[in-house]
Amino acid sequence: MSCEIVVSYRNRETDEIVTEPLLYEAAQRWIYGRSAGLRVFDGVLNNRTFCRLYGRWQDLSWSRRKIPEFVDRYGIDIEEVELPPDHYRSFNAFFTRRLKPGARPFVPEPEVFCAPADGKVLVYSHLKEGTRIPVKGASVALASLLDSESTARPYHGGSALVIRLAPCDYHRFHFPDAGEAGPARTMPGKYYVVNPVGLAGVPDAFCRNKRAVTAFDSAHFGRIAYVEIGGFAVGSIVQTHTPGQVDRGREKGYFQYGGSTLVLLFEPGAIVFDEDLVRDSAEVLEVHVKTGSRIGKRAW
């Protein structure tokens, strides 16, 4: 097993190809590049107890000392953050930070589909074999992802959006359209890393990790399966919305410390993704987008 993978993406705002800095890169490559490393990780770190303890460690007041280094290393724009960095009581409080009002405006036109989160995007206009998502060389079965064949059936032959949130990203996620949201159905699981390095070692991590699924009846894009997938050290997927009617752009929830992923599934004929995203996804090149920006349009 080899893990000599360069994690690159296209910055949609500048059109530059960027090499992504990985958190604990040497450790990630050792774990996912060697079978012995993965066995050690599975036996010692890949469990709920460790991730909860690690999350609580990031909640301690002393952890706030890590914030300035984190900001500098990842070039986080503190001008858009709700509070000055020294106002956060812990590193996790900063990690789950809100932004200032207006920092992520949603495109108001109802026929436009907006990004629900900051992150690196892959889009799939027509799901492989009708029932699978071909993510990073893997083939993710919808029934396994949703833990239900009946829940997956409406999305057979439909479309999928995958957004990978790196640790430096804004970690709150939103509703991309107005509509009615159901309660989140949670599924216990593991805590594998969900970046390209991790997926190279564990291709079916999306179906094995802890996740939550919400049925979202959007006003303009049909019924959407909205899936949050935890990654390594994600102590919690926190839902902040109340089931019922929601507005476009309303906050749905947030991930606590760690890298995480969103998967949104669409019924056939519901959405047309923007051409540049379709082109880059065909080359397995992720594209960084910001919450509220246009990534597609209504197909009908």
XYZ file of C-alpha atoms in Angstrom:
300
model
C 0.000 0.000 0.000
C 1.414 3.383 -1.045
C 0.490 6.800 0.275
C 2.668 9.065 -1.879
C -0.302 11.270 -2.705
C -0.081 15.021 -3.240
C -3.338 16.596 -2.094
C -4.030 19.404 -4.551
C -7.129 21.401 -5.402
C -8.186 24.356 -7.536
C -9.031 27.594 -5.758
C -12.170 28.676 -7.599
C -11.713 32.360 -6.737
C -8.134 32.628 -8.102
C -8.101 29.596 -10.464
C -4.766 28.555 -8.923
C -3.817 24.927 -8.260
C -2.915 24.719 -4.572
C -1.129 22.006 -2.612
C -3.018 21.462 0.623
C -1.052 21.355 3.887
C -2.088 18.289 5.869
C -2.508 18.261 9.634
C 0.005 15.783 11.124
C 1.032 14.850 7.589
C 3.844 12.438 8.519
C 1.556 10.515 10.880
C -1.225 10.329 8.283
C 1.114 8.942 5.626
C 2.565 6.385 8.042
C -0.879 5.191 9.135
C -2.435 4.969 5.685
C 0.708 4.021 3.792
C 1.485 0.875 5.796
C -0.709 -1.990 6.880
C 1.023 -2.001 10.282
C 0.227 1.697 10.736
C -3.431 1.120 9.979
C -3.586 -1.770 12.438
C -2.094 0.414 15.186
C -4.504 3.239 14.336
C -7.518 0.903 14.389
C -6.468 -0.683 17.648
C -5.582 2.444 19.618
C -7.017 5.652 18.116
C -9.966 4.782 15.895
C -12.697 4.695 18.520
C -15.314 6.877 20.146
C -13.520 7.081 23.490
C -10.278 8.462 22.060
C -12.046 10.978 19.818
C -14.254 12.209 22.663
C -11.231 12.609 24.946
C -9.286 14.386 22.215
C -12.242 16.693 21.629
C -12.492 17.512 25.323
C -8.759 18.231 25.345
C -9.379 20.868 22.659
C -12.121 22.339 24.902
C -9.703 23.071 27.742
C -8.763 26.716 28.247
C -5.040 26.107 27.748
C -5.724 24.967 24.153
C -6.477 28.551 23.126
C -2.696 29.062 22.921
C -2.780 27.058 19.678
C -5.068 29.531 17.907
C -2.441 32.083 16.674
C -0.238 29.346 15.185
C -3.271 27.722 13.543
C -4.344 31.067 12.030
C -0.851 31.759 10.679
C -0.227 28.271 9.311
C -3.453 28.086 7.333
C -3.850 31.746 6.431
C -7.271 32.101 8.051
C -8.875 35.467 7.352
C -9.570 36.754 10.847
C -11.351 39.824 9.427
C -14.372 37.642 8.582
C -14.426 35.775 11.917
C -17.181 36.801 14.326
C -14.838 37.532 17.267
C -11.133 38.391 17.592
C -9.042 35.203 18.083
C -8.165 36.102 21.691
C -11.877 36.161 22.603
C -12.276 32.384 22.175
C -12.096 30.352 25.387
C -10.565 27.265 23.732
C -9.190 25.974 20.455
C -12.422 24.065 19.762
C -14.444 27.255 20.278
C -12.365 28.897 17.554
C -12.523 25.810 15.345
C -16.341 25.944 15.379
C -16.339 29.720 14.960
C -19.168 31.655 13.374
C -18.454 34.350 10.809
C -19.572 37.957 10.729
C -22.992 38.650 9.206
C -22.652 38.920 5.442
C -19.351 37.032 5.247
C -21.010 34.189 3.299
C -23.936 35.653 1.345
C -26.160 33.132 -0.438
C -27.086 33.758 -4.063
C -30.767 34.790 -3.804
C -32.040 33.537 -7.189
C -34.192 30.469 -6.454
C -32.977 28.522 -9.494
C -29.354 28.717 -8.283
C -27.982 25.987 -6.026
C -25.605 27.335 -3.370
C -22.713 25.620 -1.643
C -23.829 24.527 1.850
C -20.309 24.792 3.323
C -16.746 25.884 2.710
C -14.625 23.054 1.324
C -13.259 21.094 -1.608
C -15.939 19.910 -4.021
C -16.407 16.901 -6.275
C -19.651 16.587 -8.245
C -21.249 13.591 -9.958
C -23.983 14.394 -12.455
C -25.007 10.764 -12.995
C -24.179 8.252 -10.295
C -22.038 5.351 -11.406
C -24.078 2.209 -12.047
C -27.083 4.153 -10.837
C -26.503 3.444 -7.159
C -22.866 4.314 -6.399
C -20.626 7.363 -5.923
C -17.122 6.917 -7.444
C -15.206 8.865 -4.776
C -11.391 8.928 -5.075
C -11.071 5.518 -6.668
C -13.652 3.917 -4.390
C -17.248 3.054 -5.223
C -19.540 4.128 -2.416
C -22.913 2.359 -2.365
C -25.812 4.678 -1.568
C -27.586 2.037 0.518
C -24.455 1.625 2.664
C -23.938 5.367 2.993
C -27.546 5.942 4.071
C -27.767 2.620 5.926
C -31.062 1.933 4.179
C -31.963 0.585 0.744
C -35.430 2.155 0.869
C -33.978 5.574 1.745
C -31.424 5.268 -1.070
C -33.885 4.181 -3.778
C -35.107 7.680 -4.826
C -31.496 8.687 -5.581
C -30.648 5.772 -7.900
C -29.400 7.321 -11.135
C -29.415 10.774 -9.555
C -26.604 13.197 -8.738
C -24.214 13.719 -5.838
C -22.216 16.545 -4.313
C -19.247 15.815 -2.027
C -17.692 18.628 0.037
C -14.575 17.859 2.049
C -13.861 20.227 4.921
C -10.198 20.495 5.903
C -9.329 21.479 9.490
C -8.689 25.097 8.449
C -12.125 25.558 6.845
C -15.141 27.270 8.382
C -16.822 24.227 9.956
C -20.475 25.236 10.064
C -22.802 23.955 7.368
C -26.021 25.439 6.023
C -29.182 24.732 4.061
C -28.583 25.462 0.354
C -32.233 26.273 -0.325
C -35.489 26.966 1.481
C -37.584 23.939 2.322
C -38.548 21.520 5.055
C -35.920 19.609 7.007
C -36.555 16.445 8.955
C -34.693 15.322 12.079
C -31.132 14.036 11.687
C -30.768 10.256 11.869
C -27.393 9.388 13.383
C -25.339 6.275 12.655
C -22.420 5.222 14.844
C -19.161 4.320 13.176
C -15.416 4.723 13.036
C -13.258 7.843 12.640
C -11.069 7.346 9.578
C -9.433 10.345 7.923
C -11.551 11.376 4.920
C -9.010 13.319 2.839
C -7.439 11.707 -0.286
C -4.619 10.174 1.778
C -7.078 8.492 4.126
C -9.399 7.341 1.330
C -6.458 5.755 -0.470
C -5.953 3.526 2.573
C -9.623 2.990 3.480
C -11.697 3.512 0.292
C -15.049 2.835 1.991
C -14.476 5.244 4.902
C -17.643 7.211 4.032
C -19.738 4.157 4.850
C -17.719 3.132 7.901
C -17.442 6.488 9.669
C -19.871 8.070 12.097
C -22.482 10.062 10.169
C -25.895 11.723 10.234
C -28.590 11.790 7.534
C -31.339 14.395 7.147
C -34.170 14.264 4.607
C -34.469 17.768 3.193
C -37.435 18.622 0.949
C -36.028 21.661 -0.819
C -38.255 24.219 -2.493
C -36.493 24.115 -5.870
C -34.343 20.959 -6.062
C -36.607 18.164 -4.878
C -35.855 15.870 -1.962
C -32.185 15.909 -0.935
C -30.425 13.436 1.339
C -28.103 15.636 3.412
C -25.320 13.528 4.947
C -22.674 14.673 7.445
C -19.682 12.350 7.786
C -17.283 12.671 10.682
C -13.535 12.249 10.251
C -10.666 11.564 12.593
C -10.985 13.278 15.984
C -14.459 14.628 15.189
C -15.959 14.319 18.644
C -19.420 15.420 17.564
C -21.601 16.343 14.615
C -23.787 19.021 16.181
C -27.218 19.857 14.744
C -28.293 23.426 15.474
C -31.458 23.539 13.333
C -34.951 22.648 14.450
C -36.804 20.243 12.125
C -39.430 22.013 10.042
C -39.408 24.934 7.631
C -35.988 26.499 6.995
C -34.772 29.435 4.933
C -32.019 29.427 2.335
C -28.685 29.912 4.094
C -29.887 28.974 7.555
C -27.275 27.213 9.669
C -27.893 23.476 9.935
C -25.092 22.498 12.286
C -21.336 22.198 12.736
C -18.496 19.728 13.086
C -16.284 19.845 16.135
C -12.532 19.414 15.819
C -11.246 17.362 12.878
C -11.642 16.981 9.125
C -15.135 16.169 7.897
C -17.261 15.669 4.772
C -20.730 16.484 3.482
C -22.496 14.380 0.857
C -25.720 15.657 -0.713
C -27.730 13.274 -2.897
C -30.246 14.483 -5.495
C -33.054 12.712 -7.311
C -32.637 12.217 -11.100
C -33.212 15.395 -13.105
C -33.058 17.775 -10.152
C -29.779 19.689 -10.639
C -27.207 20.678 -13.247
C -23.788 21.337 -11.715
C -21.636 24.169 -13.058
C -19.490 23.184 -16.019
C -16.127 23.926 -14.399
C -16.942 21.673 -11.439
C -18.068 18.853 -13.742
C -14.870 19.207 -15.794
C -12.524 19.146 -12.803
C -14.404 16.349 -11.055
C -13.966 14.206 -14.173
C -10.203 14.638 -13.620
C -10.615 13.955 -9.875
C -9.478 17.505 -9.100
C -11.234 19.019 -6.100
C -12.327 22.664 -6.265
C -12.450 24.886 -3.208
C -15.740 26.781 -2.866
C -17.224 29.025 -0.231
C -20.560 28.767 1.530
C -23.370 30.471 -0.374
C -21.589 30.599 -3.738
C -23.201 29.177 -6.875
C -22.290 25.591 -7.761
C -25.247 24.592 -9.932
C -28.761 25.372 -11.108
C -32.186 23.790 -11.226
C -32.511 21.298 -14.067
C -36.184 21.936 -14.825
